[in-house]
PDB file of C-alpha atoms in Angstrom:
ATOM      1  CA  MET A  28      90.816 115.148  49.047  1.00  0.00           C
ATOM      2  CA  THR A  29      91.232 117.225  45.898  1.00  0.00           C
ATOM      3  CA  GLN A  30      91.316 120.966  45.909  1.00  0.00           C
ATOM      4  CA  PRO A  31      88.059 122.671  44.970  1.00  0.00           C
ATOM      5  CA  HIS A  32      89.761 124.664  42.232  1.00  0.00           C
ATOM      6  CA  SER A  33      91.613 121.736  40.705  1.00  0.00           C
ATOM      7  CA  SER A  34      89.676 121.802  37.450  1.00  0.00           C
ATOM      8  CA  ARG A  35      90.336 125.494  36.961  1.00  0.00           C
ATOM      9  CA  THR A  36      93.963 125.028  37.839  1.00  0.00           C
ATOM     10  CA  ARG A  37      94.139 122.222  35.332  1.00  0.00           C
ATOM     11  CA  ARG A  38      92.575 124.453  32.721  1.00  0.00           C
ATOM     12  CA  LEU A  39      95.009 127.256  33.417  1.00  0.00           C
ATOM     13  CA  THR A  40      97.930 124.860  33.214  1.00  0.00           C
ATOM     14  CA  LEU A  41      96.702 123.468  29.922  1.00  0.00           C
ATOM     15  CA  LEU A  42      96.321 126.917  28.381  1.00  0.00           C
ATOM     16  CA  ALA A  43      99.737 127.993  29.660  1.00  0.00           C
ATOM     17  CA  LEU A  44     101.221 124.847  28.153  1.00  0.00           C
ATOM     18  CA  LEU A  45      99.565 125.517  24.803  1.00  0.00           C
ATOM     19  CA  THR A  46     100.840 129.096  24.836  1.00  0.00           C
ATOM     20  CA  ALA A  47     104.361 127.925  25.597  1.00  0.00           C
ATOM     21  CA  VAL A  48     104.305 125.297  22.851  1.00  0.00           C
ATOM     22  CA  SER A  49     103.036 127.734  20.246  1.00  0.00           C
ATOM     23  CA  LEU A  50     105.573 130.348  21.287  1.00  0.00           C
ATOM     24  CA  ILE A  51     108.392 127.813  20.946  1.00  0.00           C
ATOM     25  CA  MET A  52     107.172 126.835  17.482  1.00  0.00           C
ATOM     26  CA  PHE A  53     106.939 130.491  16.541  1.00  0.00           C
ATOM     27  CA  VAL A  54     110.517 131.204  17.621  1.00  0.00           C
ATOM     28  CA  ILE A  55     111.847 128.065  15.917  1.00  0.00           C
ATOM     29  CA  GLU A  56     110.141 129.060  12.695  1.00  0.00           C
ATOM     30  CA  LEU A  57     111.845 132.458  12.820  1.00  0.00           C
ATOM     31  CA  GLN A  58     115.169 130.653  12.546  1.00  0.00           C
ATOM     32  CA  ILE A  59     114.195 128.800   9.384  1.00  0.00           C
ATOM     33  CA  PRO A  60     114.917 130.911   6.299  1.00  0.00           C
ATOM     34  CA  SER A  61     111.877 131.371   4.094  1.00  0.00           C
ATOM     35  CA  PRO A  62     111.973 129.291   0.895  1.00  0.00           C
ATOM     36  CA  VAL A  63     110.286 132.042  -1.134  1.00  0.00           C
ATOM     37  CA  PRO A  64     111.488 135.648  -1.128  1.00  0.00           C
ATOM     38  CA  ILE A  65     108.015 137.054  -0.602  1.00  0.00           C
ATOM     39  CA  PRO A  66     107.417 138.690   2.781  1.00  0.00           C
ATOM     40  CA  GLY A  67     104.456 137.184   4.579  1.00  0.00           C
ATOM     41  CA  ILE A  68     104.730 133.670   3.196  1.00  0.00           C
ATOM     42  CA  LYS A  69     105.509 131.113   5.843  1.00  0.00           C
ATOM     43  CA  LEU A  70     104.327 127.800   7.138  1.00  0.00           C
ATOM     44  CA  GLY A  71     102.809 129.146  10.326  1.00  0.00           C
ATOM     45  CA  LEU A  72     103.833 126.297  12.619  1.00  0.00           C
ATOM     46  CA  ALA A  73     102.535 128.201  15.647  1.00  0.00           C
ATOM     47  CA  ASN A  74      99.083 128.106  14.100  1.00  0.00           C
ATOM     48  CA  ILE A  75      98.940 124.356  14.623  1.00  0.00           C
ATOM     49  CA  VAL A  76      98.364 125.218  18.280  1.00  0.00           C
ATOM     50  CA  THR A  77      95.768 127.862  17.393  1.00  0.00           C
ATOM     51  CA  VAL A  78      93.813 125.368  15.282  1.00  0.00           C
ATOM     52  CA  PHE A  79      94.173 122.767  18.030  1.00  0.00           C
ATOM     53  CA  ALA A  80      92.921 125.213  20.674  1.00  0.00           C
ATOM     54  CA  VAL A  81      89.967 126.299  18.539  1.00  0.00           C
ATOM     55  CA  TYR A  82      88.857 122.676  18.221  1.00  0.00           C
ATOM     56  CA  THR A  83      89.497 121.486  21.766  1.00  0.00           C
ATOM     57  CA  CYS A  84      88.952 124.528  24.011  1.00  0.00           C
ATOM     58  CA  LYS A  85      86.250 127.115  24.516  1.00  0.00           C
ATOM     59  CA  ALA A  86      86.265 130.153  22.240  1.00  0.00           C
ATOM     60  CA  GLY A  87      87.540 132.486  24.936  1.00  0.00           C
ATOM     61  CA  GLU A  88      90.308 130.099  25.892  1.00  0.00           C
ATOM     62  CA  ALA A  89      91.487 129.715  22.305  1.00  0.00           C
ATOM     63  CA  ALA A  90      91.448 133.484  21.924  1.00  0.00           C
ATOM     64  CA  SER A  91      93.494 134.048  25.070  1.00  0.00           C
ATOM     65  CA  VAL A  92      96.121 131.472  24.055  1.00  0.00           C
ATOM     66  CA  PHE A  93      96.333 133.180  20.704  1.00  0.00           C
ATOM     67  CA  ALA A  94      96.540 136.707  22.147  1.00  0.00           C
ATOM     68  CA  ALA A  95      99.267 135.686  24.574  1.00  0.00           C
ATOM     69  CA  ARG A  96     101.262 134.123  21.749  1.00  0.00           C
ATOM     70  CA  ILE A  97     100.959 137.204  19.500  1.00  0.00           C
ATOM     71  CA  ILE A  98     102.069 139.599  22.228  1.00  0.00           C
ATOM     72  CA  LEU A  99     104.891 137.416  23.542  1.00  0.00           C
ATOM     73  CA  GLY A 100     105.895 136.613  19.961  1.00  0.00           C
ATOM     74  CA  ALA A 101     106.288 140.331  19.241  1.00  0.00           C
ATOM     75  CA  VAL A 102     108.652 140.568  22.205  1.00  0.00           C
ATOM     76  CA  PHE A 103     110.918 138.012  20.501  1.00  0.00           C
ATOM     77  CA  ALA A 104     110.399 138.952  16.854  1.00  0.00           C
ATOM     78  CA  GLY A 105     110.752 142.608  17.370  1.00  0.00           C
ATOM     79  CA  THR A 106     108.978 145.336  15.501  1.00  0.00           C
ATOM     80  CA  PRO A 107     105.642 147.041  16.202  1.00  0.00           C
ATOM     81  CA  VAL A 108     104.864 146.770  12.482  1.00  0.00           C
ATOM     82  CA  THR A 109     105.000 142.983  12.542  1.00  0.00           C
ATOM     83  CA  LEU A 110     102.843 142.987  15.667  1.00  0.00           C
ATOM     84  CA  LEU A 111     100.191 144.995  13.831  1.00  0.00           C
ATOM     85  CA  PHE A 112     100.305 142.610  10.861  1.00  0.00           C
ATOM     86  CA  SER A 113     100.045 139.445  12.895  1.00  0.00           C
ATOM     87  CA  ALA A 114      97.351 140.949  15.121  1.00  0.00           C
ATOM     88  CA  CYS A 115      95.171 141.996  12.155  1.00  0.00           C
ATOM     89  CA  GLY A 116      95.678 138.730  10.304  1.00  0.00           C
ATOM     90  CA  GLY A 117      95.344 136.615  13.402  1.00  0.00           C
ATOM     91  CA  LEU A 118      92.153 138.267  14.593  1.00  0.00           C
ATOM     92  CA  LEU A 119      90.401 137.608  11.281  1.00  0.00           C
ATOM     93  CA  CYS A 120      91.779 134.074  11.216  1.00  0.00           C
ATOM     94  CA  LEU A 121      90.590 133.359  14.758  1.00  0.00           C
ATOM     95  CA  ILE A 122      87.084 134.747  14.207  1.00  0.00           C
ATOM     96  CA  GLY A 123      86.741 132.805  10.956  1.00  0.00           C
ATOM     97  CA  MET A 124      87.869 129.521  12.473  1.00  0.00           C
ATOM     98  CA  LEU A 125      85.660 129.898  15.558  1.00  0.00           C
ATOM     99  CA  LEU A 126      82.650 130.535  13.307  1.00  0.00           C
ATOM    100  CA  ILE A 127      83.417 127.494  11.158  1.00  0.00           C
ATOM    101  CA  ARG A 128      83.977 125.454  14.327  1.00  0.00           C
ATOM    102  CA  ARG A 129      80.529 126.455  15.526  1.00  0.00           C
ATOM    103  CA  PHE A 130      78.773 125.205  12.415  1.00  0.00           C
ATOM    104  CA  THR A 131      80.759 122.103  11.529  1.00  0.00           C
ATOM    105  CA  ASP A 132      82.454 119.183  13.267  1.00  0.00           C
ATOM    106  CA  ILE A 133      86.019 117.973  13.623  1.00  0.00           C
ATOM    107  CA  GLY A 134      85.879 116.540  10.092  1.00  0.00           C
ATOM    108  CA  SER A 135      86.259 120.032   8.633  1.00  0.00           C
ATOM    109  CA  ILE A 136      89.299 120.950  10.694  1.00  0.00           C
ATOM    110  CA  VAL A 137      91.586 121.043   7.639  1.00  0.00           C
ATOM    111  CA  LEU A 138      89.132 123.224   5.732  1.00  0.00           C
ATOM    112  CA  ALA A 139      88.730 125.508   8.729  1.00  0.00           C
ATOM    113  CA  SER A 140      92.491 125.814   8.926  1.00  0.00           C
ATOM    114  CA  ILE A 141      92.736 126.679   5.211  1.00  0.00           C
ATOM    115  CA  ALA A 142      90.018 129.309   5.601  1.00  0.00           C
ATOM    116  CA  GLY A 143      91.846 130.639   8.649  1.00  0.00           C
ATOM    117  CA  ALA A 144      95.134 130.888   6.762  1.00  0.00           C
ATOM    118  CA  VAL A 145      93.557 132.739   3.843  1.00  0.00           C
ATOM    119  CA  LEU A 146      91.758 135.098   6.241  1.00  0.00           C
ATOM    120  CA  HIS A 147      95.081 135.660   7.978  1.00  0.00           C
ATOM    121  CA  ASN A 148      96.604 136.693   4.653  1.00  0.00           C
ATOM    122  CA  LEU A 149      93.689 138.994   3.883  1.00  0.00           C
ATOM    123  CA  GLY A 150      94.050 140.689   7.265  1.00  0.00           C
ATOM    124  CA  GLN A 151      97.803 141.037   6.809  1.00  0.00           C
ATOM    125  CA  THR A 152      97.414 142.566   3.363  1.00  0.00           C
ATOM    126  CA  ALA A 153      94.751 144.952   4.619  1.00  0.00           C
ATOM    127  CA  ALA A 154      97.111 146.037   7.408  1.00  0.00           C
ATOM    128  CA  ALA A 155      99.911 146.432   4.841  1.00  0.00           C
ATOM    129  CA  VAL A 156      97.742 148.630   2.603  1.00  0.00           C
ATOM    130  CA  PHE A 157      96.898 150.716   5.652  1.00  0.00           C
ATOM    131  CA  VAL A 158     100.512 151.024   6.833  1.00  0.00           C
ATOM    132  CA  MET A 159     102.131 151.598   3.436  1.00  0.00           C
ATOM    133  CA  LYS A 160      99.366 153.946   2.281  1.00  0.00           C
ATOM    134  CA  THR A 161      99.349 152.375  -1.165  1.00  0.00           C
ATOM    135  CA  THR A 162      97.494 149.567  -2.874  1.00  0.00           C
ATOM    136  CA  ALA A 163     100.720 148.382  -4.549  1.00  0.00           C
ATOM    137  CA  VAL A 164     101.047 145.655  -1.901  1.00  0.00           C
ATOM    138  CA  LEU A 165      97.867 144.048  -3.226  1.00  0.00           C
ATOM    139  CA  ALA A 166     100.121 142.517  -5.892  1.00  0.00           C
ATOM    140  CA  TYR A 167     101.144 140.043  -3.196  1.00  0.00           C
ATOM    141  CA  LEU A 168      97.627 138.904  -2.409  1.00  0.00           C
ATOM    142  CA  PRO A 169      97.228 136.083  -4.969  1.00  0.00           C
ATOM    143  CA  TYR A 170     100.618 134.591  -4.039  1.00  0.00           C
ATOM    144  CA  LEU A 171      99.800 134.878  -0.353  1.00  0.00           C
ATOM    145  CA  CYS A 172      96.382 133.244  -0.747  1.00  0.00           C
ATOM    146  CA  PHE A 173      97.813 130.410  -2.810  1.00  0.00           C
ATOM    147  CA  ALA A 174     100.571 129.760  -0.281  1.00  0.00           C
ATOM    148  CA  GLY A 175      98.046 130.193   2.531  1.00  0.00           C
ATOM    149  CA  CYS A 176      95.911 127.346   1.179  1.00  0.00           C
ATOM    150  CA  ILE A 177      98.889 124.988   1.234  1.00  0.00           C
ATOM    151  CA  ALA A 178     100.188 126.138   4.624  1.00  0.00           C
ATOM    152  CA  GLY A 179      96.674 126.052   6.093  1.00  0.00           C
ATOM    153  CA  ALA A 180      96.125 122.498   4.890  1.00  0.00           C
ATOM    154  CA  PHE A 181      99.416 121.495   6.489  1.00  0.00           C
ATOM    155  CA  THR A 182      98.740 123.087   9.880  1.00  0.00           C
ATOM    156  CA  GLY A 183      95.168 121.773   9.876  1.00  0.00           C
ATOM    157  CA  LEU A 184      96.373 118.265   9.159  1.00  0.00           C
ATOM    158  CA  CYS A 185      98.941 118.469  11.967  1.00  0.00           C
ATOM    159  CA  ALA A 186      96.294 119.655  14.445  1.00  0.00           C
ATOM    160  CA  TYR A 187      93.948 116.892  13.287  1.00  0.00           C
ATOM    161  CA  LEU A 188      96.579 114.201  13.803  1.00  0.00           C
ATOM    162  CA  VAL A 189      97.334 115.498  17.303  1.00  0.00           C
ATOM    163  CA  ILE A 190      93.663 115.555  18.294  1.00  0.00           C
ATOM    164  CA  ARG A 191      93.041 112.072  16.872  1.00  0.00           C
ATOM    165  CA  ARG A 192      96.003 110.689  18.754  1.00  0.00           C
ATOM    166  CA  LEU A 193      94.849 112.294  22.005  1.00  0.00           C
ATOM    167  CA  ARG A 194      91.370 110.819  21.566  1.00  0.00           C
ATOM    168  CA  ARG A 195      92.659 107.342  20.801  1.00  0.00           C
ATOM    169  CA  SER A 196      94.933 107.266  23.788  1.00  0.00           C
ATOM    170  CA  GLY A 197      92.184 108.638  25.988  1.00  0.00           C
ATOM    171  CA  ALA A 198      94.364 111.566  27.017  1.00  0.00           C
ATOM    172  CA  GLU A 199      91.755 114.033  25.891  1.00  0.00           C
ATOM    173  CA  ARG A 200      89.748 113.219  28.991  1.00  0.00           C
ATOM    174  CA  LEU A 201      92.548 114.631  31.078  1.00  0.00           C
ATOM    175  CA  MET A 202      91.972 117.983  29.439  1.00  0.00           C
ATOM    176  CA  GLN A 203      88.336 118.146  30.378  1.00  0.00           C
ATOM    177  CA  GLU A 204      86.874 118.325  33.825  1.00  0.00           C
ATOM    178  CA  THR A 205      85.758 115.019  35.237  1.00  0.00           C
ATOM    179  CA  GLU A 206      82.203 114.205  36.231  1.00  0.00           C
ATOM    180  CA  GLN A 207      83.236 114.304  39.879  1.00  0.00           C
ATOM    181  CA  GLU A 208      84.682 117.787  39.566  1.00  0.00           C
ATOM    182  CA  ARG A 209      81.639 119.053  37.725  1.00  0.00           C
ATOM    183  CA  LYS A 210      79.363 117.714  40.463  1.00  0.00           C
ATOM    184  CA  ARG A 211      81.415 119.252  43.214  1.00  0.00           C
ATOM    185  CA  ARG A 212      81.418 122.578  41.421  1.00  0.00           C
ATOM    186  CA  ARG A 213      77.661 122.483  41.088  1.00  0.00           C
ATOM    187  CA  ASP A 214      77.319 121.654  44.781  1.00  0.00           C
ATOM    188  CA  LYS A 215      79.553 124.467  45.829  1.00  0.00           C
ATOM    189  CA  ASN A 216      77.841 126.807  43.393  1.00  0.00           C
ATOM    190  CA  ASP A 217      81.276 127.798  42.338  1.00  0.00           C
ATOM    191  CA  PHE A 218      81.571 129.106  38.792  1.00  0.00           C
TER     192      PHE A 218
ATOM    193  CA  MET B  14      75.888 120.556   3.355  1.00  0.00           C
ATOM    194  CA  LYS B  15      77.940 123.159   5.201  1.00  0.00           C
ATOM    195  CA  ASN B  16      80.964 120.970   4.681  1.00  0.00           C
ATOM    196  CA  LYS B  17      80.372 120.929   0.950  1.00  0.00           C
ATOM    197  CA  LEU B  18      80.016 124.701   0.893  1.00  0.00           C
ATOM    198  CA  LEU B  19      83.295 125.020   2.774  1.00  0.00           C
ATOM    199  CA  ILE B  20      85.048 122.628   0.388  1.00  0.00           C
ATOM    200  CA  ILE B  21      83.782 124.599  -2.604  1.00  0.00           C
ATOM    201  CA  CYS B  22      84.919 127.898  -1.067  1.00  0.00           C
ATOM    202  CA  CYS B  23      88.406 126.581  -0.261  1.00  0.00           C
ATOM    203  CA  ALA B  24      88.799 124.997  -3.686  1.00  0.00           C
ATOM    204  CA  ALA B  25      87.640 128.209  -5.358  1.00  0.00           C
ATOM    205  CA  VAL B  26      90.106 130.366  -3.414  1.00  0.00           C
ATOM    206  CA  PHE B  27      92.912 127.904  -4.154  1.00  0.00           C
ATOM    207  CA  LEU B  28      92.205 127.708  -7.884  1.00  0.00           C
ATOM    208  CA  ILE B  29      91.516 131.408  -8.403  1.00  0.00           C
ATOM    209  CA  SER B  30      94.556 132.560  -6.443  1.00  0.00           C
ATOM    210  CA  GLY B  31      96.684 129.981  -8.273  1.00  0.00           C
ATOM    211  CA  ALA B  32      95.427 131.110 -11.663  1.00  0.00           C
ATOM    212  CA  VAL B  33      95.891 134.806 -10.881  1.00  0.00           C
ATOM    213  CA  SER B  34      99.395 134.096  -9.514  1.00  0.00           C
ATOM    214  CA  ILE B  35     100.418 132.285 -12.692  1.00  0.00           C
ATOM    215  CA  TYR B  36      98.873 134.987 -14.855  1.00  0.00           C
ATOM    216  CA  MET B  37     100.644 137.781 -12.994  1.00  0.00           C
ATOM    217  CA  TRP B  38     103.913 135.876 -12.889  1.00  0.00           C
ATOM    218  CA  ASN B  39     103.983 135.513 -16.672  1.00  0.00           C
ATOM    219  CA  ARG B  40     102.609 138.897 -17.637  1.00  0.00           C
ATOM    220  CA  PRO B  41     104.923 140.971 -19.823  1.00  0.00           C
ATOM    221  CA  ARG B  42     106.029 144.269 -18.370  1.00  0.00           C
ATOM    222  CA  GLY B  43     107.562 147.528 -19.517  1.00  0.00           C
ATOM    223  CA  SER B  44     110.882 148.769 -18.261  1.00  0.00           C
ATOM    224  CA  THR B  45     109.626 151.672 -16.178  1.00  0.00           C
ATOM    225  CA  VAL B  46     110.037 151.238 -12.454  1.00  0.00           C
ATOM    226  CA  GLU B  47     108.560 153.414  -9.755  1.00  0.00           C
ATOM    227  CA  ILE B  48     109.780 153.908  -6.231  1.00  0.00           C
ATOM    228  CA  ILE B  49     107.048 154.542  -3.691  1.00  0.00           C
ATOM    229  CA  SER B  50     107.882 155.838  -0.253  1.00  0.00           C
ATOM    230  CA  ASN B  51     105.198 156.272   2.388  1.00  0.00           C
ATOM    231  CA  GLY B  52     102.435 156.141  -0.210  1.00  0.00           C
ATOM    232  CA  GLU B  53     103.974 158.664  -2.600  1.00  0.00           C
ATOM    233  CA  VAL B  54     105.812 158.023  -5.837  1.00  0.00           C
ATOM    234  CA  VAL B  55     109.259 159.573  -5.280  1.00  0.00           C
ATOM    235  CA  CYS B  56     110.687 158.747  -8.684  1.00  0.00           C
ATOM    236  CA  GLU B  57     110.084 156.902 -11.911  1.00  0.00           C
ATOM    237  CA  ILE B  58     112.982 155.290 -13.713  1.00  0.00           C
ATOM    238  CA  ASP B  59     113.269 153.776 -17.159  1.00  0.00           C
ATOM    239  CA  LEU B  60     115.658 150.926 -16.420  1.00  0.00           C
ATOM    240  CA  SER B  61     116.613 150.338 -20.069  1.00  0.00           C
ATOM    241  CA  ARG B  62     117.968 153.878 -20.400  1.00  0.00           C
ATOM    242  CA  GLU B  63     119.092 154.708 -16.895  1.00  0.00           C
ATOM    243  CA  PRO B  64     122.857 154.918 -16.204  1.00  0.00           C
ATOM    244  CA  ASP B  65     124.201 153.000 -13.208  1.00  0.00           C
ATOM    245  CA  ARG B  66     123.674 154.949 -10.029  1.00  0.00           C
ATOM    246  CA  GLU B  67     122.515 154.857  -6.439  1.00  0.00           C
ATOM    247  CA  ILE B  68     119.393 156.381  -4.944  1.00  0.00           C
ATOM    248  CA  THR B  69     118.930 156.947  -1.257  1.00  0.00           C
ATOM    249  CA  VAL B  70     115.416 157.096   0.112  1.00  0.00           C
ATOM    250  CA  GLU B  71     114.828 158.163   3.685  1.00  0.00           C
ATOM    251  CA  TYR B  72     111.903 157.503   5.965  1.00  0.00           C
ATOM    252  CA  GLU B  73     111.942 158.888   9.500  1.00  0.00           C
ATOM    253  CA  GLY B  74     115.724 159.090   9.310  1.00  0.00           C
ATOM    254  CA  ARG B  75     116.161 155.458   8.234  1.00  0.00           C
ATOM    255  CA  LYS B  76     117.816 155.040   4.860  1.00  0.00           C
ATOM    256  CA  ASN B  77     117.394 152.552   2.059  1.00  0.00           C
ATOM    257  CA  ILE B  78     120.128 152.559  -0.557  1.00  0.00           C
ATOM    258  CA  ILE B  79     118.755 151.481  -3.926  1.00  0.00           C
ATOM    259  CA  VAL B  80     121.183 150.521  -6.672  1.00  0.00           C
ATOM    260  CA  ILE B  81     120.598 150.577 -10.422  1.00  0.00           C
ATOM    261  CA  GLU B  82     123.070 148.402 -12.293  1.00  0.00           C
ATOM    262  CA  ASN B  83     122.999 147.127 -15.895  1.00  0.00           C
ATOM    263  CA  GLY B  84     119.300 147.785 -16.221  1.00  0.00           C
ATOM    264  CA  GLU B  85     118.500 146.048 -12.947  1.00  0.00           C
ATOM    265  CA  ILE B  86     117.433 147.472  -9.621  1.00  0.00           C
ATOM    266  CA  TYR B  87     117.874 146.211  -6.080  1.00  0.00           C
ATOM    267  CA  VAL B  88     118.204 147.389  -2.501  1.00  0.00           C
ATOM    268  CA  ARG B  89     121.783 147.247  -1.275  1.00  0.00           C
ATOM    269  CA  GLU B  90     121.399 148.546   2.221  1.00  0.00           C
ATOM    270  CA  ALA B  91     118.431 149.039   4.503  1.00  0.00           C
ATOM    271  CA  GLU B  92     118.313 150.444   7.987  1.00  0.00           C
ATOM    272  CA  CYS B  93     115.538 148.221   9.235  1.00  0.00           C
ATOM    273  CA  PRO B  94     115.323 145.191  11.524  1.00  0.00           C
ATOM    274  CA  ASP B  95     114.391 142.510   9.000  1.00  0.00           C
ATOM    275  CA  HIS B  96     116.267 143.297   5.748  1.00  0.00           C
ATOM    276  CA  THR B  97     113.579 141.514   3.755  1.00  0.00           C
ATOM    277  CA  CYS B  98     113.990 143.972   0.890  1.00  0.00           C
ATOM    278  CA  MET B  99     117.701 143.163   0.600  1.00  0.00           C
ATOM    279  CA  LYS B 100     117.015 139.434   0.633  1.00  0.00           C
ATOM    280  CA  MET B 101     114.490 139.825  -2.166  1.00  0.00           C
ATOM    281  CA  GLY B 102     117.372 140.674  -4.495  1.00  0.00           C
ATOM    282  CA  LYS B 103     116.871 142.240  -7.890  1.00  0.00           C
ATOM    283  CA  LEU B 104     113.439 143.374  -8.959  1.00  0.00           C
ATOM    284  CA  SER B 105     112.228 140.622 -11.249  1.00  0.00           C
ATOM    285  CA  ASP B 106     109.630 141.150 -13.913  1.00  0.00           C
ATOM    286  CA  ASN B 107     107.242 138.612 -12.408  1.00  0.00           C
ATOM    287  CA  GLY B 108     105.024 141.079 -10.663  1.00  0.00           C
ATOM    288  CA  VAL B 109     106.440 140.763  -7.167  1.00  0.00           C
ATOM    289  CA  PRO B 110     107.442 144.229  -5.963  1.00  0.00           C
ATOM    290  CA  ILE B 111     110.333 144.765  -3.569  1.00  0.00           C
ATOM    291  CA  VAL B 112     108.883 145.858  -0.246  1.00  0.00           C
ATOM    292  CA  CYS B 113     110.459 147.249   2.893  1.00  0.00           C
ATOM    293  CA  MET B 114     107.662 147.221   5.430  1.00  0.00           C
ATOM    294  CA  PRO B 115     109.365 149.074   8.319  1.00  0.00           C
ATOM    295  CA  ASN B 116     110.522 151.924   6.061  1.00  0.00           C
ATOM    296  CA  LYS B 117     107.341 151.952   3.960  1.00  0.00           C
ATOM    297  CA  LEU B 118     109.212 151.578   0.690  1.00  0.00           C
ATOM    298  CA  ILE B 119     108.014 149.809  -2.436  1.00  0.00           C
ATOM    299  CA  ILE B 120     109.834 149.329  -5.726  1.00  0.00           C
ATOM    300  CA  ARG B 121     107.700 147.981  -8.544  1.00  0.00           C
ATOM    301  CA  TYR B 122     107.213 147.955 -12.272  1.00  0.00           C
ATOM    302  CA  LYS B 123     104.873 150.634 -13.424  1.00  0.00           C
ATOM    303  CA  GLY B 124     101.538 149.491 -14.698  1.00  0.00           C
ATOM    304  CA  GLY B 125     100.721 148.134 -11.286  1.00  0.00           C
ATOM    305  CA  GLY B 126      97.426 149.947 -11.724  1.00  0.00           C
ATOM    306  CA  ASP B 127      95.877 147.003 -13.488  1.00  0.00           C
ATOM    307  CA  ILE B 128      97.188 144.709 -10.762  1.00  0.00           C
ATOM    308  CA  ASP B 129      95.015 146.669  -8.377  1.00  0.00           C
ATOM    309  CA  ALA B 130      92.075 146.219 -10.690  1.00  0.00           C
ATOM    310  CA  ALA B 131      92.701 142.475 -10.924  1.00  0.00           C
ATOM    311  CA  ALA B 132      92.957 142.155  -7.162  1.00  0.00           C
TER     312      ALA B 132
END
């Protein structure tokens, strides 16, 4: 006999796993020196997980994975300033991608990821203008947006490949609750 | 339909930001540099006439040592966690200012006003 909460436990485990994976990618990326000497430009490997979560989990779940990654990431990366930047950028990025997710299907995942990356850059720049108290940092915006398009396309493509592979192998079913579990939950009137 | 709209938006952002980047990268500049700390211009320097010297800018007790050498300017030492400004090297005339986020310091070519207008 399975435990009544098994589907919720499974969910929690999945989200914890996603958080861990994205945190690892985030820390690994910190070790790679940036190819361009412009602060703010990077590949955003950890965002592969964010895009993946947006397209496979519920909105709240994707948001909690993302929030956990940002906060834990700040513990490793260090400064409160960077936390503010990634929080501002990430929030915009997340909202944008969830909205696009709502109105389109999996086919637009790369586009959603590009839009998310550009929104991330906009949020970052806005935070920078606020922190530095000058609009001089706006000079970075075109470079950031351009790089964001490329990085966003890359992360989106990675997330797409992962999701396609999961679907083909049938592993995606493991992530969702089974019919049996759903029925039992309804019977027990458990949320 | 929505997909098409999204494609057009992404393509537009990509092309416009690319074009503006190339334009700003190639734009000719003067030789006057301004140092902005915490939102205020602390000094303006004409690099072509300035003798070699060092400038120390402080923010909340953390110092950035800026060096002017042979008409070029760079940050030699920064008391901040990331040292991005030091890694950026000499200020190049391609429109990318040197920025130290933790110490709220910006070094840029003057005439950034029209950059703001373009952005």
